[in-house]
Short mmCIF file of C-alpha atoms in Angstrom, two decimals:
data_model
loop_
_atom_site.label_atom_id
_atom_site.label_comp_id
_atom_site.label_asym_id
_atom_site.label_seq_id
_atom_site.Cartn_x
_atom_site.Cartn_y
_atom_site.Cartn_z
CA MET A 1 86.16 85.25 121.33
CA ALA A 2 84.94 81.98 119.84
CA LYS A 3 87.61 79.53 118.75
CA GLY A 4 88.43 79.68 115.04
CA SER A 5 87.33 83.30 114.68
CA GLU A 6 89.29 86.43 114.05
CA LYS A 7 88.05 89.92 114.65
CA VAL A 8 88.97 92.12 111.68
CA LEU A 9 87.95 95.79 111.62
CA GLY A 10 85.11 95.17 114.02
CA TYR A 11 83.67 92.20 112.09
CA TYR A 12 83.92 88.55 113.05
CA VAL A 13 85.27 86.91 109.92
CA LYS A 14 84.54 83.23 110.29
CA PHE A 15 86.89 80.69 108.83
CA THR A 16 85.93 77.17 107.89
CA LYS A 17 88.41 74.39 107.32
CA LYS A 18 88.01 72.72 103.95
CA LYS A 19 90.71 70.71 102.23
CA GLY A 20 93.34 72.30 104.47
CA GLU A 21 92.52 75.91 103.48
CA ASN A 22 90.91 78.81 105.38
CA LYS A 23 87.93 80.23 103.54
CA VAL A 24 86.08 83.39 104.46
CA SER A 25 82.38 82.80 104.93
CA GLU A 26 80.10 84.24 102.26
CA GLN A 27 78.23 86.15 104.94
CA CYS A 28 81.28 88.30 105.70
CA ARG A 29 82.92 88.40 102.25
CA ASP A 30 81.24 91.63 101.15
CA GLU A 31 81.63 93.37 104.51
CA SER A 32 85.40 93.53 104.89
CA LEU A 33 88.59 94.22 103.02
CA GLN A 34 90.10 91.27 101.20
CA ARG A 35 93.47 89.86 102.22
CA GLY A 36 94.91 89.99 98.72
CA LEU A 37 98.44 91.23 99.49
CA LYS A 38 101.05 88.49 99.48
CA ASN A 39 104.36 88.47 101.33
CA ARG A 40 106.23 89.83 98.30
CA HIS A 41 103.74 92.70 98.05
CA ILE A 42 104.11 93.66 101.72
CA GLN A 43 107.92 93.51 101.58
CA LEU A 44 108.15 95.69 98.47
CA ILE A 45 105.43 98.10 99.64
CA ALA A 46 107.41 98.57 102.85
CA LEU A 47 110.60 99.03 100.88
CA GLY A 48 108.97 101.40 98.43
CA GLY A 49 107.56 103.45 101.28
CA ALA A 50 111.10 104.16 102.47
CA ILE A 51 112.29 105.29 99.03
CA GLY A 52 110.44 108.22 97.57
CA THR A 53 110.43 111.89 96.67
CA GLY A 54 112.11 112.86 99.94
CA LEU A 55 115.26 111.06 98.78
CA PHE A 56 115.09 111.60 95.03
CA TYR A 57 114.00 115.25 95.09
CA GLY A 58 113.97 116.70 98.60
CA SER A 59 117.54 115.61 99.33
CA THR A 60 118.85 118.46 97.13
CA LYS A 61 117.61 121.04 99.63
CA ALA A 62 118.89 119.00 102.58
CA ILE A 63 122.36 118.75 100.99
CA GLN A 64 122.45 122.51 100.40
CA ILE A 65 121.65 123.14 104.08
CA ALA A 66 123.82 120.52 105.79
CA GLY A 67 126.51 119.60 103.25
CA PRO A 68 128.03 116.11 103.71
CA ALA A 69 126.56 116.02 107.25
CA VAL A 70 123.24 115.29 105.57
CA MET A 71 124.21 111.60 105.72
CA LEU A 72 124.25 111.82 109.52
CA SER A 73 120.87 113.57 109.39
CA TYR A 74 119.36 110.71 107.40
CA LEU A 75 120.93 108.15 109.73
CA ILE A 76 119.60 109.78 112.92
CA GLY A 77 116.18 110.36 111.41
CA GLY A 78 116.17 106.75 110.22
CA ILE A 79 116.88 105.42 113.69
CA ILE A 80 113.96 107.43 115.08
CA ILE A 81 111.65 106.11 112.37
CA PHE A 82 112.82 102.54 112.97
CA TRP A 83 111.93 102.82 116.65
CA ILE A 84 108.51 104.24 115.77
CA MET A 85 107.96 101.40 113.31
CA ARG A 86 108.77 98.91 116.07
CA HIS A 87 106.24 100.63 118.32
CA MET A 88 103.65 100.22 115.58
CA GLY A 89 104.80 96.68 114.76
CA GLU A 90 104.20 95.45 118.30
CA MET A 91 100.58 96.53 118.04
CA LEU A 92 100.10 95.25 114.49
CA VAL A 93 101.29 91.73 115.22
CA ASP A 94 98.82 91.58 118.10
CA GLU A 95 95.98 93.04 116.00
CA PRO A 96 96.61 93.11 112.22
CA VAL A 97 93.96 95.60 111.15
CA SER A 98 93.78 98.17 108.37
CA GLY A 99 94.10 101.81 109.34
CA SER A 100 96.06 100.78 112.41
CA PHE A 101 97.13 104.26 113.57
CA SER A 102 93.56 105.31 114.12
CA HIS A 103 92.41 101.91 115.40
CA PHE A 104 94.98 101.67 118.19
CA ALA A 105 94.62 105.30 119.24
CA TYR A 106 90.85 104.83 119.34
CA LYS A 107 90.96 101.55 121.28
CA TYR A 108 93.73 102.22 123.79
CA TRP A 109 93.76 106.01 124.14
CA GLY A 110 90.26 107.31 123.55
CA ASP A 111 87.60 108.47 121.08
CA PHE A 112 89.16 111.81 120.17
CA PRO A 113 92.74 110.48 119.74
CA GLY A 114 91.33 107.85 117.36
CA PHE A 115 89.38 110.50 115.48
CA LEU A 116 92.39 112.84 115.33
CA SER A 117 94.90 110.14 114.38
CA GLY A 118 92.84 108.82 111.49
CA TRP A 119 91.87 112.13 109.95
CA ASN A 120 95.34 113.60 110.46
CA TYR A 121 96.99 110.67 108.69
CA TRP A 122 94.45 110.96 105.93
CA ILE A 123 95.18 114.67 105.34
CA ALA A 124 98.92 113.97 105.54
CA TYR A 125 98.72 111.61 102.59
CA VAL A 126 96.48 113.98 100.66
CA LEU A 127 99.27 116.55 101.00
CA VAL A 128 102.00 114.00 100.22
CA ASN A 129 100.26 113.02 97.03
CA MET A 130 99.88 116.62 96.01
CA ALA A 131 103.65 116.95 96.40
CA GLU A 132 104.26 113.75 94.40
CA LEU A 133 102.14 114.97 91.49
CA THR A 134 104.05 118.25 91.56
CA VAL A 135 107.50 116.66 91.34
CA VAL A 136 106.46 114.28 88.55
CA GLY A 137 105.82 117.36 86.44
CA LYS A 138 109.23 118.77 87.32
CA TYR A 139 110.92 115.49 86.35
CA ILE A 140 109.13 115.48 82.99
CA GLN A 141 110.56 118.94 82.36
CA PHE A 142 114.03 117.33 82.31
CA TRP A 143 113.13 116.24 78.76
CA TRP A 144 110.33 118.63 77.84
CA PRO A 145 110.78 121.88 79.78
CA ASP A 146 107.84 123.55 78.03
CA ILE A 147 105.24 121.11 79.40
CA PRO A 148 103.52 122.76 82.41
CA VAL A 149 103.65 120.84 85.68
CA TRP A 150 99.86 120.90 85.99
CA VAL A 151 99.41 118.98 82.72
CA THR A 152 101.58 116.08 83.87
CA ALA A 153 99.88 116.12 87.27
CA LEU A 154 96.45 115.81 85.64
CA VAL A 155 97.42 112.80 83.50
CA CYS A 156 99.06 110.89 86.38
CA TRP A 157 96.21 111.70 88.75
CA ALA A 158 93.62 110.20 86.40
CA PHE A 159 95.65 107.06 85.60
CA LEU A 160 96.50 106.07 89.17
CA THR A 161 92.99 106.74 90.44
CA VAL A 162 91.67 104.16 87.98
CA ILE A 163 94.33 101.63 89.07
CA ASN A 164 93.32 101.94 92.73
CA LEU A 165 89.62 101.45 91.98
CA ILE A 166 89.95 98.00 90.45
CA HIS A 167 91.33 95.53 93.04
CA VAL A 168 93.86 95.50 95.86
CA LYS A 169 95.85 92.83 94.00
CA LEU A 170 96.29 95.21 91.05
CA TYR A 171 97.49 97.92 93.40
CA GLY A 172 99.87 95.38 94.98
CA GLU A 173 101.27 94.36 91.61
CA PHE A 174 101.83 97.94 90.47
CA GLU A 175 103.49 98.85 93.74
CA PHE A 176 105.60 95.68 93.65
CA TRP A 177 107.07 96.56 90.27
CA PHE A 178 107.36 100.26 91.07
CA ALA A 179 109.42 99.34 94.14
CA ILE A 180 111.52 96.82 92.20
CA ILE A 181 112.47 99.55 89.72
CA LYS A 182 113.44 101.93 92.52
CA VAL A 183 115.49 99.37 94.41
CA VAL A 184 117.35 98.08 91.34
CA ALA A 185 118.01 101.63 90.16
CA ILE A 186 119.47 102.83 93.45
CA ILE A 187 121.65 99.74 93.81
CA GLY A 188 122.73 100.19 90.17
CA MET A 189 123.48 103.86 90.78
CA ILE A 190 125.58 103.03 93.84
CA VAL A 191 127.51 100.33 91.96
CA PHE A 192 127.94 102.43 88.81
CA GLY A 193 128.98 105.50 90.80
CA THR A 194 131.47 103.45 92.80
CA VAL A 195 132.99 102.06 89.59
CA LEU A 196 133.34 105.60 88.18
CA LEU A 197 135.09 106.69 91.37
CA LEU A 198 137.47 103.73 91.39
CA ASN A 199 138.50 103.95 87.73
CA GLY A 200 138.81 107.73 87.78
CA GLN A 201 136.07 108.41 85.21
CA ALA A 202 133.87 110.39 87.58
CA GLY A 203 135.80 113.55 86.79
CA ALA A 204 138.51 115.70 88.33
CA SER A 205 136.18 117.10 90.98
CA SER A 206 135.30 113.67 92.36
CA GLY A 207 136.77 111.76 95.29
CA VAL A 208 136.38 111.04 98.96
CA GLY A 209 137.85 114.47 99.68
CA ASN A 210 134.53 116.01 98.66
CA LEU A 211 133.26 115.01 102.09
CA TRP A 212 135.47 117.61 103.79
CA ASN A 213 137.17 119.79 101.15
CA TYR A 214 134.37 122.33 100.78
CA GLY A 215 133.97 123.71 104.26
CA GLY A 216 134.32 120.46 106.17
CA PHE A 217 131.88 117.70 107.01
CA PHE A 218 129.68 120.31 108.78
CA PRO A 219 130.17 123.25 106.35
CA ASN A 220 127.21 125.16 107.79
CA GLY A 221 127.91 124.09 111.36
CA LEU A 222 125.51 122.36 113.70
CA GLU A 223 122.88 124.91 112.72
CA GLY A 224 122.81 123.58 109.16
CA PHE A 225 122.80 120.02 110.42
CA PHE A 226 119.80 120.53 112.70
CA CYS A 227 117.90 122.50 110.06
CA SER A 228 118.30 119.65 107.58
CA LEU A 229 116.52 117.27 109.96
CA ALA A 230 113.11 118.74 109.11
CA ILE A 231 113.61 118.06 105.40
CA VAL A 232 115.03 114.63 106.14
CA MET A 233 111.92 113.66 108.12
CA PHE A 234 109.82 114.47 105.06
CA ALA A 235 111.74 111.71 103.28
CA TYR A 236 110.66 109.13 105.87
CA GLY A 237 106.97 109.87 105.55
CA GLY A 238 105.42 106.72 104.12
CA THR A 239 107.36 104.10 106.04
CA GLU A 240 104.35 103.69 108.32
CA LEU A 241 102.33 102.49 105.31
CA ILE A 242 103.07 98.97 106.55
CA GLY A 243 100.42 99.56 109.19
CA VAL A 244 97.75 100.28 106.61
CA THR A 245 98.50 97.12 104.63
CA ALA A 246 98.09 94.86 107.67
CA GLY A 247 94.35 94.46 107.16
CA GLU A 248 94.90 93.05 103.67
CA ALA A 249 98.03 90.97 104.26
CA ASP A 250 97.44 87.24 103.99
CA ASN A 251 99.96 86.39 106.76
CA PRO A 252 100.50 89.59 108.77
CA LYS A 253 102.06 87.98 111.84
CA LYS A 254 104.97 86.85 109.67
CA THR A 255 105.26 89.55 107.03
CA ILE A 256 104.87 92.63 109.27
CA PRO A 257 107.85 91.84 111.58
CA MET A 258 110.00 90.96 108.56
CA ALA A 259 109.16 94.22 106.80
CA ILE A 260 109.73 96.39 109.87
CA ASN A 261 113.01 94.77 110.90
CA GLN A 262 114.43 95.46 107.45
CA VAL A 263 113.81 99.21 107.71
CA MET A 264 117.20 99.90 109.30
CA TRP A 265 119.40 98.31 106.66
CA ARG A 266 117.30 99.90 103.92
CA ILE A 267 118.07 103.28 105.41
CA LEU A 268 121.79 102.52 105.57
CA ILE A 269 121.93 101.30 101.97
CA PHE A 270 119.41 103.41 100.13
CA TYR A 271 119.77 106.72 101.95
CA VAL A 272 123.22 106.91 103.50
CA GLY A 273 124.88 104.71 100.86
CA ALA A 274 123.36 106.50 97.89
CA LEU A 275 124.13 109.97 99.27
CA LEU A 276 127.70 108.94 100.07
CA VAL A 277 128.29 108.03 96.41
CA ILE A 278 126.59 111.22 95.17
CA LEU A 279 128.64 113.47 97.44
CA MET A 280 131.90 111.79 96.44
CA ILE A 281 131.13 112.08 92.73
CA TYR A 282 130.23 115.75 92.80
CA PRO A 283 130.92 118.59 95.28
CA TRP A 284 127.93 119.14 97.56
CA ASN A 285 127.94 122.93 97.06
CA GLN A 286 127.37 122.59 93.30
CA LEU A 287 124.29 120.38 93.49
CA GLY A 288 121.25 122.53 92.87
CA ALA A 289 123.51 125.55 92.23
CA GLY A 290 121.93 128.44 90.37
CA GLY A 291 118.46 127.44 91.45
CA SER A 292 118.37 124.31 89.26
CA GLU A 293 115.66 121.87 90.24
CA GLY A 294 115.35 118.14 89.90
CA SER A 295 116.83 115.08 91.53
CA PRO A 296 120.49 115.12 92.63
CA PHE A 297 120.68 111.56 91.31
CA VAL A 298 119.95 112.90 87.83
CA GLN A 299 121.99 116.07 88.23
CA ILE A 300 125.30 114.37 89.01
CA PHE A 301 125.29 112.22 85.88
CA SER A 302 124.19 115.16 83.75
CA LYS A 303 126.98 117.31 85.15
CA ILE A 304 129.72 114.74 84.52
CA GLY A 305 128.50 114.23 80.96
CA ILE A 306 126.78 110.82 81.19
CA SER A 307 123.47 111.83 79.65
CA SER A 308 122.17 108.28 79.12
CA ALA A 309 122.56 107.46 82.82
CA ALA A 310 120.90 110.76 83.74
CA ALA A 311 117.94 110.00 81.46
CA LEU A 312 117.57 106.50 82.90
CA LEU A 313 117.64 107.81 86.47
CA ASN A 314 115.03 110.40 85.56
CA VAL A 315 112.73 107.54 84.52
CA VAL A 316 113.39 105.97 87.91
CA VAL A 317 112.62 109.10 89.92
CA ILE A 318 109.37 109.51 87.98
CA THR A 319 108.55 105.92 88.91
CA ALA A 320 109.34 106.72 92.54
CA ALA A 321 106.93 109.64 92.59
CA LEU A 322 104.18 107.59 90.92
CA SER A 323 104.81 104.79 93.41
CA ALA A 324 104.45 107.16 96.35
CA TYR A 325 101.21 108.57 94.93
CA ASN A 326 99.89 105.07 94.29
CA SER A 327 100.59 104.10 97.92
CA GLY A 328 99.12 107.31 99.27
CA LEU A 329 95.82 106.88 97.47
CA TYR A 330 95.64 103.25 98.60
CA SER A 331 96.33 104.33 102.18
CA ASN A 332 93.73 107.08 102.21
CA GLY A 333 90.93 104.86 100.98
CA ARG A 334 91.63 102.35 103.76
CA MET A 335 91.96 105.03 106.43
CA LEU A 336 88.55 106.48 105.57
CA TYR A 337 87.14 102.95 105.60
CA ASN A 338 88.54 102.39 109.09
CA LEU A 339 87.25 105.75 110.32
CA ALA A 340 83.80 104.89 109.01
CA GLN A 341 83.97 101.55 110.84
CA GLN A 342 84.61 103.45 114.08
CA GLY A 343 81.78 105.88 113.40
CA ASN A 344 84.31 108.71 112.97
CA ALA A 345 83.49 109.25 109.29
CA PRO A 346 80.28 109.01 107.25
CA SER A 347 79.14 105.41 106.75
CA ILE A 348 79.31 105.86 102.98
CA PHE A 349 83.09 105.39 103.25
CA LYS A 350 82.46 101.76 104.23
CA LYS A 351 81.22 101.09 100.71
CA LEU A 352 83.28 98.42 98.93
CA ASN A 353 83.16 97.37 95.30
CA LYS A 354 83.25 93.74 94.14
CA GLY A 355 87.04 93.75 94.34
CA GLY A 356 86.93 94.68 98.05
CA VAL A 357 88.14 98.23 97.34
CA PRO A 358 86.78 101.15 99.45
CA VAL A 359 85.70 102.96 96.31
CA VAL A 360 84.05 106.02 97.88
CA GLY A 361 87.04 106.71 100.13
CA ILE A 362 89.41 106.51 97.17
CA LEU A 363 87.29 108.76 94.96
CA PHE A 364 86.87 111.38 97.69
CA SER A 365 90.62 111.35 98.48
CA SER A 366 91.51 111.46 94.80
CA PHE A 367 89.25 114.45 94.23
CA LEU A 368 91.05 116.48 96.91
CA MET A 369 94.47 115.38 95.66
CA GLY A 370 93.49 116.55 92.19
CA LEU A 371 93.24 120.12 93.50
CA VAL A 372 97.04 120.31 93.22
CA VAL A 373 96.55 120.54 89.45
CA PHE A 374 95.04 123.98 89.99
CA LEU A 375 97.64 124.94 92.60
CA ASN A 376 100.41 124.21 90.12
CA TYR A 377 98.57 126.24 87.54
CA LEU A 378 98.40 129.21 89.90
CA ILE A 379 101.64 129.13 91.99
CA GLU A 380 103.85 126.41 90.50
CA SER A 381 107.19 127.67 91.90
CA GLN A 382 106.08 127.58 95.56
CA VAL A 383 103.81 124.55 95.73
CA PHE A 384 106.37 121.88 96.64
CA THR A 385 107.98 123.81 99.54
CA TYR A 386 104.62 124.65 101.10
CA LEU A 387 103.38 121.08 100.76
CA MET A 388 106.60 119.64 102.21
CA ALA A 389 106.28 121.81 105.31
CA LEU A 390 102.63 120.84 105.81
CA VAL A 391 103.42 117.15 105.33
CA VAL A 392 106.18 117.20 107.96
CA SER A 393 103.79 118.75 110.50
CA ALA A 394 101.09 116.17 109.81
CA ASP A 395 103.63 113.31 109.88
CA ILE A 396 105.00 114.45 113.23
CA ILE A 397 101.51 114.35 114.71
CA SER A 398 100.97 110.83 113.32
CA TRP A 399 104.33 109.53 114.59
CA VAL A 400 103.83 111.01 118.06
CA MET A 401 100.41 109.42 118.26
CA ILE A 402 101.86 106.03 117.24
CA SER A 403 104.41 106.17 120.07
CA VAL A 404 101.89 107.37 122.66
CA SER A 405 99.31 104.80 121.53
CA HIS A 406 101.97 102.12 121.86
CA MET A 407 102.62 103.09 125.48
CA LYS A 408 98.87 102.89 126.18
CA PHE A 409 98.73 99.55 124.37
CA ARG A 410 101.66 98.09 126.34
CA GLN A 411 100.19 99.27 129.65
CA ALA A 412 96.89 97.57 128.81
CA LYS A 413 98.62 94.31 127.83
CA LEU A 414 100.79 94.27 130.95
CA ALA A 415 97.77 94.93 133.15
CA ALA A 416 95.96 92.02 131.48
CA GLY A 417 99.01 89.76 131.84
CA GLU A 418 99.10 89.08 128.07
CA ARG A 419 102.22 88.03 126.17
CA ILE A 420 103.84 90.44 123.69
CA GLU A 421 104.74 88.61 120.48
CA PHE A 422 106.86 91.33 118.81
CA PRO A 423 108.09 93.66 121.57
CA ALA A 424 109.33 97.11 120.62
CA VAL A 425 112.93 98.17 121.21
CA TRP A 426 113.72 99.52 124.72
CA TYR A 427 110.19 100.40 125.78
CA PRO A 428 109.43 103.03 127.08
CA VAL A 429 112.78 104.83 126.65
CA THR A 430 112.57 104.91 122.86
CA ASN A 431 109.01 106.22 123.05
CA TYR A 432 110.14 109.27 125.02
CA ILE A 433 113.20 109.80 122.81
CA CYS A 434 111.06 109.72 119.67
CA ILE A 435 108.47 112.12 121.10
CA GLY A 436 111.22 114.52 122.23
CA PHE A 437 113.00 114.38 118.87
CA LEU A 438 109.80 115.06 116.94
CA THR A 439 108.96 117.99 119.20
CA MET A 440 112.40 119.42 118.40
CA ILE A 441 111.62 119.16 114.67
CA PHE A 442 108.73 121.57 115.19
CA ALA A 443 111.18 124.11 116.61
CA VAL A 444 113.53 123.55 113.66
CA MET A 445 110.69 124.20 111.22
CA TRP A 446 110.01 127.54 112.83
CA TYR A 447 113.68 128.44 112.49
CA LEU A 448 113.79 127.50 108.77
CA GLY A 449 111.84 130.58 107.73
CA GLU A 450 108.46 131.81 106.56
CA ASP A 451 107.92 129.10 103.94
CA TRP A 452 108.05 126.51 106.74
CA ARG A 453 106.33 128.62 109.38
CA ILE A 454 103.14 128.55 107.37
CA SER A 455 102.67 124.96 108.51
CA MET A 456 103.17 126.07 112.11
CA TYR A 457 100.39 128.62 111.67
CA LEU A 458 98.06 126.12 110.04
CA THR A 459 98.68 123.14 112.37
CA PRO A 460 96.81 124.61 115.40
CA ILE A 461 93.95 125.60 113.07
CA TRP A 462 93.83 122.05 111.72
CA LEU A 463 93.75 120.58 115.23
CA VAL A 464 90.93 122.94 116.25
CA LEU A 465 88.96 121.96 113.14
CA LEU A 466 89.41 118.30 114.07
CA TRP A 467 88.17 119.01 117.59
CA ILE A 468 85.10 120.80 116.20
CA GLY A 469 84.49 117.92 113.80
CA TYR A 470 84.74 115.43 116.64
CA LYS A 471 82.31 117.39 118.81
CA CYS A 472 79.85 117.66 115.92
CA LYS A 473 80.10 113.92 115.31
CA LYS A 474 79.58 113.17 118.98
CA GLN A 475 76.57 115.48 119.23
CA ALA A 476 75.00 113.98 116.09
CA LYS A 477 75.45 110.51 117.55
CA GLN A 478 73.80 111.53 120.82
CA GLU A 479 70.86 113.08 118.98
CA SER A 480 70.49 109.95 116.85
CA THR A 481 70.47 107.78 119.99
CA THR A 482 67.87 110.01 121.65
CA ILE A 483 65.57 109.86 118.63
CA SER A 484 65.87 106.08 118.33
CA ASN A 485 64.99 105.68 122.02
#
């Protein structure tokens, strides 16, 4: 590669020194994504990706299944995700490109793994965003129970689609403030809840004894603990969003390692810490009792009579869902852009607007996500559970492919005698542990019942469809080459 050049998404983006600043040449400006995400954006996007609906809403179901042991579930799942993020981080620091999951699988593993990885991650976020739109409607019903979920979903869908079409900096700003609200709220909830516990105002049913007084720390045994892991892994979907932002980060070799290394303490504080306070304030077996829905963060303050705190937290959990949707739509547009760069998606997805936004990819993704409006109109009570199961299956495939791609990447670098700038933790032991753990989650999903098994039925069908799509793409490319010759 020529000195002073950097290969980004298959293009050589030439930099010229002028007054001490790097400037992208006009020739390449309209052909690639713009590096408009600053360090503060990357840090908060990474933080926001680790705090979403899985914690604010899905944790209710996990608590019901595992009891206080749910904290251990989140801790173990968090360690697995941290290792996977380090696998991805090693590759990203070496090659900071957008749509990294697909790029690395394509480059170091093969054509079909790249095709599968990109499209699978894309469909995963389509499903995630459908779930996010669903829970926003349920949160709104905390105040206005007569408003149908599909109405709220429609309004939020339209608003956030417009935001993502303007400029990556606008997306970054929205996500920055969304994440700030979530972080401040969780820290505030932990502090406020701790104060209530210490001064005795949390109620007669509160106290550290809640962690073992209602059937013990493992009230449903190891069976309940293992079953909760599938729901817990849904909560961690989105942490890998760091890899999608790399192509638009202005200093990825610095910001990516910082963001990834902070994942572990975020998990300890925001997941384990927050759940510890919740479970000490209110008995685990009464959260979600009677089929009540909503966030446990909101429920505990409602149940102990602090309505103002409950209302404030409901605003926060709505923000969390909107944040996750915002990130998902951003991610999907970039993933389709990257797939089109590889030739694994129609070239129309390479179309950028003046703000450097992959407008066609965002509109196409948004259209499919909007279908959840009709799903909530037809089968509102079942939508979230079905979507959660499908998301976990798609996430598992993505995470496994990250770890396997990392092993292929490391083997290629070692063979070439190249230096690793941000080595993953305990390679290759953690790769095999992560792959084994994620395989176990598939077995757990089957055990959870028919609502979860539907994803097990659909996953092989999805993989076959991807294989057919890949073969069709390959055949079309061969025919095109034959005609041109």
